[in-house]
């Protein structure tokens, strides 16, 4: 099934404080070869994260002014990024954090929703335990077809649904799983297909199961 963040996160993590200067953030980011650094407070709790995108705003410089156009909220935010000199001024706050027991799918959704390149991984008390990036999430698609096939049969069919895998045909090519056969009930068939979609490395599921009803 979809692995937890703990299985893919990077540790140990380079961190900064709110008052850490811009150039120190850049140095630590480059030295650690990471795309973002979490910001922690004096108690070691994560309060935000500074990404390479946040840092690039300084290099990009101000956009060419357009006369007669009102200053938008987005423009004011860009101006704030370009004048920021510390981690506290640059950081993105709570949206860039996730619990270690969340799934890689949860992380992907959060990254996509907030356009975050990395997420700080925290324990239930908000303490930093790792960091996970878009590259870490995308690495889940590097699983072999054979490994995915084994998980579909052994973990999903046999362990989770207690069905006989011999009544099904499972093929995996380039991460695309095709399911064929007749499940005992429509509910079991729909459940199998849904469970397979959540397996790490699965690109898509082609549901060719024979249902008793025409609706899918």
XYZ file of C-alpha atoms in Angstrom:
216
model
C 0.000 0.000 0.000
C 0.998 3.625 -0.056
C 4.014 3.905 2.232
C 4.273 6.347 5.077
C 6.346 9.498 4.978
C 8.786 7.890 7.408
C 9.821 5.384 4.702
C 10.957 8.083 2.262
C 11.921 11.171 4.269
C 15.482 12.487 4.540
C 17.295 12.626 7.883
C 19.112 14.285 9.556
C 17.791 17.705 8.577
C 19.593 21.024 8.193
C 17.614 23.699 10.064
C 17.640 27.454 10.600
C 16.126 29.855 13.138
C 13.840 32.794 12.427
C 16.705 35.280 12.687
C 19.081 33.302 10.446
C 20.397 35.682 7.737
C 19.645 35.138 4.057
C 23.217 34.247 3.034
C 23.536 31.675 5.832
C 20.320 30.010 4.650
C 21.717 29.812 1.115
C 25.020 28.348 2.358
C 23.301 25.651 4.410
C 20.913 24.799 1.604
C 23.752 24.379 -0.888
C 25.976 22.454 1.533
C 23.212 19.984 2.352
C 22.092 19.697 -1.303
C 18.444 20.142 -0.344
C 15.664 22.198 -1.848
C 14.385 23.580 1.428
C 15.304 24.051 5.079
C 12.842 23.954 8.021
C 12.698 26.887 10.437
C 12.543 25.923 14.124
C 11.951 27.934 17.292
C 13.876 27.818 20.573
C 11.898 24.760 21.694
C 12.821 22.861 18.532
C 9.307 23.072 17.094
C 8.863 23.609 13.365
C 7.300 26.960 12.565
C 7.893 27.086 8.814
C 10.120 26.183 5.899
C 12.273 28.166 3.468
C 12.447 26.732 -0.047
C 14.787 27.422 -2.932
C 11.866 29.205 -4.604
C 11.671 31.610 -1.663
C 15.396 32.310 -2.008
C 15.219 32.780 -5.783
C 12.925 35.771 -5.333
C 15.982 37.741 -4.221
C 17.943 36.857 -7.370
C 14.967 37.439 -9.658
C 14.647 41.023 -8.501
C 11.571 43.223 -8.825
C 9.298 42.868 -11.819
C 9.211 45.745 -14.290
C 6.614 48.212 -12.994
C 3.434 48.696 -14.986
C 2.042 52.229 -14.670
C -1.663 52.788 -14.067
C -2.169 49.271 -12.652
C -3.234 48.934 -8.988
C -0.923 47.061 -6.621
C -2.347 43.581 -6.164
C -2.013 41.303 -3.160
C 0.243 39.032 -5.209
C 2.485 41.960 -6.091
C 2.735 43.014 -2.448
C 3.679 39.449 -1.511
C 6.404 39.403 -4.172
C 7.731 42.702 -2.883
C 7.858 41.268 0.636
C 9.832 38.251 -0.640
C 12.348 40.491 -2.377
C 12.965 42.616 0.723
C 13.160 39.682 3.156
C 16.547 39.187 4.812
C 15.874 36.488 7.439
C 14.328 33.023 7.572
C 11.368 34.348 9.539
C 10.529 36.779 6.759
C 11.056 34.278 3.958
C 9.432 31.148 5.339
C 6.181 29.482 4.404
C 4.284 28.499 7.535
C 2.041 25.597 8.541
C 1.092 24.475 5.028
C 4.613 23.084 4.583
C 4.418 20.471 7.374
C 3.153 16.894 7.578
C 3.042 14.114 10.155
C 5.418 11.155 9.802
C 2.544 8.666 9.845
C 0.884 10.283 6.809
C 1.085 8.477 3.473
C 3.081 9.480 0.426
C -0.251 10.176 -1.268
C -1.121 12.600 1.534
C 2.226 14.337 0.991
C 1.724 14.529 -2.773
C -1.713 16.098 -2.322
C -0.401 18.671 0.145
C 2.544 19.561 -2.089
C 0.270 19.906 -5.115
C -2.341 21.950 -3.263
C 0.151 24.403 -1.795
C 2.746 24.204 -4.598
C 5.341 23.170 -2.037
C 8.632 21.625 -3.170
C 9.313 20.101 0.257
C 7.507 19.369 3.504
C 8.908 19.353 7.025
C 8.065 16.021 8.677
C 7.047 16.385 12.327
C 6.035 14.154 15.225
C 2.691 14.557 17.065
C 4.238 17.330 19.180
C 5.416 19.350 16.182
C 9.099 18.435 16.575
C 11.120 18.018 13.407
C 12.140 14.466 12.512
C 12.812 14.719 8.763
C 12.060 16.386 5.452
C 10.432 15.016 2.313
C 10.726 16.516 -1.162
C 8.955 16.151 -4.484
C 11.869 13.991 -5.646
C 11.307 11.657 -2.689
C 7.645 11.285 -3.621
C 8.406 10.740 -7.303
C 10.962 8.067 -6.372
C 8.061 5.830 -5.339
C 7.368 5.325 -9.058
C 10.773 3.640 -9.463
C 9.426 0.348 -8.133
C 9.735 -2.602 -10.488
C 6.656 -4.142 -12.066
C 7.558 -7.404 -10.326
C 7.543 -5.732 -6.905
C 4.174 -4.107 -7.583
C 2.737 -7.417 -8.818
C 3.875 -9.159 -5.638
C 2.216 -6.521 -3.453
C -1.051 -6.713 -5.401
C -1.242 -10.483 -4.985
C 0.318 -11.102 -1.567
C -0.676 -7.991 0.355
C -3.913 -6.807 -1.218
C -5.575 -9.990 -2.457
C -4.368 -12.585 0.048
C -3.756 -10.516 3.201
C -6.241 -7.630 2.981
C -9.167 -9.192 1.095
C -8.573 -12.915 1.772
C -9.433 -13.885 -1.807
C -7.905 -16.606 -3.945
C -5.506 -14.849 -6.349
C -5.714 -17.766 -8.776
C -9.183 -16.675 -9.885
C -7.731 -13.353 -11.034
C -5.280 -12.311 -13.701
C -2.918 -9.534 -12.668
C -0.525 -7.943 -15.140
C 1.776 -4.998 -14.505
C 3.529 -3.092 -17.271
C 5.306 0.223 -16.726
C 3.458 0.618 -13.439
C 0.029 0.144 -15.054
C -1.883 -2.649 -13.306
C -4.560 -4.586 -15.193
C -7.015 -6.628 -13.141
C -9.166 -9.337 -14.735
C -11.366 -12.125 -13.374
C -14.640 -12.439 -11.514
C -14.693 -11.261 -7.879
C -17.049 -12.958 -5.427
C -19.064 -9.764 -5.130
C -19.075 -6.406 -6.832
C -18.092 -4.810 -3.531
C -14.961 -6.961 -3.329
C -14.050 -6.077 -6.911
C -14.425 -2.361 -6.373
C -12.476 -2.628 -3.129
C -9.621 -4.494 -4.808
C -9.314 -1.936 -7.588
C -9.384 0.958 -5.120
C -6.748 -0.648 -2.896
C -4.412 -1.292 -5.827
C -4.632 2.383 -6.857
C -3.071 3.319 -3.498
C -0.003 1.099 -3.899
C 3.244 3.024 -4.224
C 4.547 2.886 -7.771
C 1.190 2.285 -9.442
C 0.672 4.691 -12.324
C -2.861 3.572 -13.202
C -5.294 0.679 -12.740
C -7.230 -0.854 -15.625
C -10.254 -2.497 -14.099
C -11.296 -5.375 -16.375
C -12.992 -7.335 -13.614
C -16.304 -9.014 -14.428
C -19.008 -7.434 -12.308
C -22.474 -8.822 -11.774
C -23.952 -5.380 -12.322
C -23.105 -3.126 -15.247
C -22.472 -0.042 -13.070
C -18.883 0.571 -11.949
